[in-house]
mmCIF file of C-alpha atoms and ligand atoms in Angstrom:
data_model
loop_
_atom_site.group_PDB
_atom_site.id
_atom_site.type_symbol
_atom_site.label_atom_id
_atom_site.label_comp_id
_atom_site.label_asym_id
_atom_site.label_seq_id
_atom_site.Cartn_x
_atom_site.Cartn_y
_atom_site.Cartn_z
ATOM 1 C CA MET A 1 147.853 171.775 290.107
ATOM 2 C CA SER A 2 145.216 171.993 287.362
ATOM 3 C CA ILE A 3 142.742 174.253 285.979
ATOM 4 C CA LEU A 4 139.254 173.206 286.378
ATOM 5 C CA LYS A 5 136.206 173.726 284.213
ATOM 6 C CA ILE A 6 134.066 176.593 285.337
ATOM 7 C CA TYR A 7 130.254 175.795 285.038
ATOM 8 C CA GLU A 8 128.159 178.674 283.823
ATOM 9 C CA TYR A 9 124.504 179.654 284.141
ATOM 10 C CA PRO A 10 122.041 177.956 283.521
ATOM 11 C CA ASP A 11 124.006 174.751 284.371
ATOM 12 C CA PRO A 12 121.864 173.005 287.179
ATOM 13 C CA VAL A 13 124.936 172.250 289.260
ATOM 14 C CA LEU A 14 124.918 175.933 290.330
ATOM 15 C CA ARG A 15 121.506 175.520 291.842
ATOM 16 C CA LYS A 16 122.245 172.065 293.580
ATOM 17 C CA ARG A 17 122.242 171.650 297.379
ATOM 18 C CA THR A 18 125.829 171.504 298.801
ATOM 19 C CA LYS A 19 127.146 169.267 301.503
ATOM 20 C CA LYS A 20 129.033 170.183 304.539
ATOM 21 C CA ILE A 21 132.724 169.119 304.463
ATOM 22 C CA THR A 22 133.727 166.630 307.035
ATOM 23 C CA ALA A 23 137.194 165.087 305.619
ATOM 24 C CA PHE A 24 140.179 167.498 305.928
ATOM 25 C CA ASP A 25 142.372 165.426 303.923
ATOM 26 C CA GLU A 26 144.862 165.467 301.006
ATOM 27 C CA ASN A 27 141.967 165.335 298.488
ATOM 28 C CA LEU A 28 140.539 168.599 299.964
ATOM 29 C CA ALA A 29 143.905 170.416 299.966
ATOM 30 C CA LYS A 30 144.520 169.339 296.298
ATOM 31 C CA LEU A 31 140.991 170.538 295.287
ATOM 32 C CA ILE A 32 141.560 173.831 297.071
ATOM 33 C CA GLU A 33 144.906 174.400 295.183
ATOM 34 C CA ASP A 34 143.126 173.572 291.887
ATOM 35 C CA MET A 35 140.359 175.989 292.745
ATOM 36 C CA ALA A 36 142.762 178.728 293.550
ATOM 37 C CA GLU A 37 144.631 178.191 290.294
ATOM 38 C CA THR A 38 141.446 178.103 288.401
ATOM 39 C CA MET A 39 140.320 181.408 290.015
ATOM 40 C CA TYR A 40 143.508 183.270 289.174
ATOM 41 C CA ASN A 41 143.463 181.849 285.633
ATOM 42 C CA ALA A 42 139.999 183.065 284.876
ATOM 43 C CA PRO A 43 140.731 185.572 286.386
ATOM 44 C CA GLY A 44 138.458 186.249 289.374
ATOM 45 C CA VAL A 45 138.658 187.257 293.034
ATOM 46 C CA GLY A 46 136.505 184.412 294.383
ATOM 47 C CA LEU A 47 135.506 180.910 293.561
ATOM 48 C CA ALA A 48 132.928 178.548 295.183
ATOM 49 C CA ALA A 49 133.016 174.832 294.832
ATOM 50 C CA PRO A 50 129.651 174.565 292.773
ATOM 51 C CA GLN A 51 131.190 176.617 290.226
ATOM 52 C CA ILE A 52 133.563 173.896 289.331
ATOM 53 C CA GLY A 53 130.841 171.255 289.760
ATOM 54 C CA GLN A 54 131.405 170.206 293.298
ATOM 55 C CA SER A 55 128.311 170.443 295.568
ATOM 56 C CA ILE A 56 130.375 171.001 298.652
ATOM 57 C CA ARG A 57 130.687 174.022 300.985
ATOM 58 C CA LEU A 58 133.965 175.436 299.963
ATOM 59 C CA ILE A 59 135.081 178.893 298.783
ATOM 60 C CA VAL A 60 138.540 180.288 297.954
ATOM 61 C CA VAL A 61 138.918 184.177 297.865
ATOM 62 C CA ASP A 62 141.791 186.322 296.816
ATOM 63 C CA ILE A 63 143.251 188.520 299.615
ATOM 64 C CA THR A 64 146.260 189.885 297.639
ATOM 65 C CA MET A 65 146.662 193.510 299.001
ATOM 66 C CA ASN A 66 148.520 195.141 296.078
ATOM 67 C CA ILE A 67 148.441 194.298 292.364
ATOM 68 C CA ASP A 68 152.214 193.670 292.263
ATOM 69 C CA ASP A 69 152.319 191.440 295.230
ATOM 70 C CA GLU A 70 152.514 187.559 295.040
ATOM 71 C CA LYS A 71 149.056 186.124 294.874
ATOM 72 C CA GLU A 72 147.586 185.275 298.184
ATOM 73 C CA TYR A 73 144.282 183.555 298.853
ATOM 74 C CA MET A 74 142.145 182.414 301.761
ATOM 75 C CA VAL A 75 140.142 179.211 302.072
ATOM 76 C CA MET A 76 136.936 178.935 303.885
ATOM 77 C CA VAL A 77 135.366 175.516 304.576
ATOM 78 C CA ASN A 78 131.671 175.432 305.752
ATOM 79 C CA PRO A 79 131.414 179.253 305.917
ATOM 80 C CA VAL A 80 128.300 180.615 307.577
ATOM 81 C CA ILE A 81 127.451 184.479 308.005
ATOM 82 C CA ILE A 82 126.657 184.660 311.744
ATOM 83 C CA ALA A 83 126.110 188.405 311.936
ATOM 84 C CA HIS A 84 125.687 191.387 309.666
ATOM 85 C CA GLU A 85 125.163 195.115 309.669
ATOM 86 C CA GLY A 86 124.296 198.012 307.377
ATOM 87 C CA SER A 87 124.078 197.864 303.693
ATOM 88 C CA GLN A 88 125.912 198.777 300.558
ATOM 89 C CA LEU A 89 125.570 198.932 296.850
ATOM 90 C CA ASP A 90 128.448 197.678 294.577
ATOM 91 C CA GLU A 91 129.179 196.327 291.280
ATOM 92 C CA GLU A 92 129.515 192.461 290.892
ATOM 93 C CA GLY A 93 130.268 190.055 288.307
ATOM 94 C CA CYS A 94 130.538 186.224 288.258
ATOM 95 C CA LEU A 95 132.770 183.731 286.412
ATOM 96 C CA SER A 96 129.575 181.542 286.056
ATOM 97 C CA VAL A 97 127.575 184.425 284.816
ATOM 98 C CA PRO A 98 129.635 185.820 281.834
ATOM 99 C CA GLU A 99 129.201 189.069 280.233
ATOM 100 C CA LEU A 100 127.056 190.597 283.079
ATOM 101 C CA THR A 101 128.024 193.174 285.695
ATOM 102 C CA ALA A 102 125.470 194.866 287.876
ATOM 103 C CA ASN A 103 125.070 196.704 291.279
ATOM 104 C CA VAL A 104 123.839 194.445 294.056
ATOM 105 C CA LYS A 105 122.749 195.534 297.437
ATOM 106 C CA ARG A 106 124.549 193.644 300.199
ATOM 107 C CA TYR A 107 125.264 193.843 303.833
ATOM 108 C CA LYS A 108 128.051 196.447 304.554
ATOM 109 C CA GLY A 109 129.652 194.201 307.192
ATOM 110 C CA VAL A 110 129.488 190.572 307.896
ATOM 111 C CA THR A 111 131.028 188.051 310.399
ATOM 112 C CA VAL A 112 131.686 184.723 308.906
ATOM 113 C CA SER A 113 132.368 181.554 310.977
ATOM 114 C CA TYR A 114 134.248 178.926 308.918
ATOM 115 C CA GLN A 115 136.778 176.170 309.178
ATOM 116 C CA ASP A 116 140.238 176.306 307.771
ATOM 117 C CA LEU A 117 142.204 173.759 305.860
ATOM 118 C CA GLU A 118 142.901 171.680 309.018
ATOM 119 C CA GLY A 119 139.260 171.870 310.278
ATOM 120 C CA HIS A 120 139.918 174.488 312.960
ATOM 121 C CA THR A 121 136.827 176.770 313.502
ATOM 122 C CA LYS A 122 137.476 180.511 312.874
ATOM 123 C CA GLU A 123 135.658 183.759 312.715
ATOM 124 C CA LEU A 124 136.338 186.747 310.460
ATOM 125 C CA SER A 125 134.604 190.232 310.558
ATOM 126 C CA THR A 126 135.009 192.340 307.337
ATOM 127 C CA GLU A 127 133.419 195.306 305.588
ATOM 128 C CA GLU A 128 133.104 196.770 302.221
ATOM 129 C CA ARG A 129 134.628 194.985 299.187
ATOM 130 C CA PHE A 130 135.812 191.870 300.878
ATOM 131 C CA SER A 131 132.507 191.490 302.714
ATOM 132 C CA VAL A 132 130.777 191.738 299.242
ATOM 133 C CA VAL A 133 132.941 188.969 297.822
ATOM 134 C CA LEU A 134 132.270 186.636 300.902
ATOM 135 C CA GLN A 135 128.476 187.226 300.507
ATOM 136 C CA HIS A 136 128.834 186.438 296.849
ATOM 137 C CA GLU A 137 130.662 183.242 297.310
ATOM 138 C CA ILE A 138 128.538 182.103 300.267
ATOM 139 C CA ASP A 139 125.483 182.622 298.146
ATOM 140 C CA HIS A 140 126.902 180.050 295.562
ATOM 141 C CA LEU A 141 126.919 177.475 298.349
ATOM 142 C CA ASN A 142 123.190 178.003 298.693
ATOM 143 C CA GLY A 143 122.492 177.769 295.020
ATOM 144 C CA ILE A 144 122.055 181.641 294.687
ATOM 145 C CA LEU A 145 123.584 183.660 291.937
ATOM 146 C CA PHE A 146 124.086 187.497 291.966
ATOM 147 C CA LEU A 147 121.591 187.474 289.138
ATOM 148 C CA ASP A 148 118.974 186.416 291.669
ATOM 149 C CA HIS A 149 119.317 189.758 293.509
ATOM 150 C CA LEU A 150 118.836 191.928 290.356
ATOM 151 C CA SER A 151 115.379 193.410 289.339
ATOM 152 C CA SER A 152 113.290 190.928 287.256
ATOM 153 C CA LEU A 153 113.635 193.140 284.256
ATOM 154 C CA LYS A 154 117.458 192.937 284.341
ATOM 155 C CA ARG A 155 117.340 189.277 285.129
ATOM 156 C CA ASN A 156 115.008 188.457 282.284
ATOM 157 C CA LEU A 157 117.157 190.450 279.841
ATOM 158 C CA TYR A 158 120.199 188.349 280.822
ATOM 159 C CA LYS A 159 118.142 185.255 280.475
ATOM 160 C CA LYS A 160 117.039 186.041 276.981
ATOM 161 C CA LYS A 161 120.643 186.829 276.085
ATOM 162 C CA VAL A 162 121.778 183.478 277.372
ATOM 163 C CA LYS A 163 119.059 181.568 275.573
ATOM 164 C CA LYS A 164 119.827 183.231 272.288
ATOM 165 C CA ARG A 165 123.449 182.483 272.666
ATOM 166 C CA LEU A 166 122.773 178.790 273.458
ATOM 167 C CA ALA A 167 120.421 178.538 270.509
ATOM 168 C CA ASN A 168 123.248 179.780 268.187
ATOM 169 C CA THR A 169 125.826 177.337 269.322
HETATM 170 NI NI1 LIG B 1 130.115 184.044 291.405
#
């Protein structure tokens, strides 16, 4: 396993169109392991393929129940939100958008259709925190960052901060 580079805003790869995955092979399994290791190393609770520079529809999400438990993650290949209900406001951050956390309005519950590592189609309905993580990661597959859900005031403040930082390096 190896730790991959995490691309950060404003890298264009985060905005690129992603391709559906059709090959459920060893390369995919290896990439998933590397993504999980990269996520836990960061540390984060979710990681989408565009964040490691791969324009494909793949996410890994942490599903460890208790902090002392052995780390456990879930893989979703080609995930799509097929139903949603309600709304909630919760704080989010992103490994590709460093030094920013903000409240984002999301659906309260979502049903996601996806494929597992072997290509079997599955469905998952979930609420609250895990639902937020899934919506955030699936957004990445569509070139959307949590930044895009904020008010233009907050977004522009962050953009200015990043510009300044890039100018100073
Ligand atoms: Ni993110």
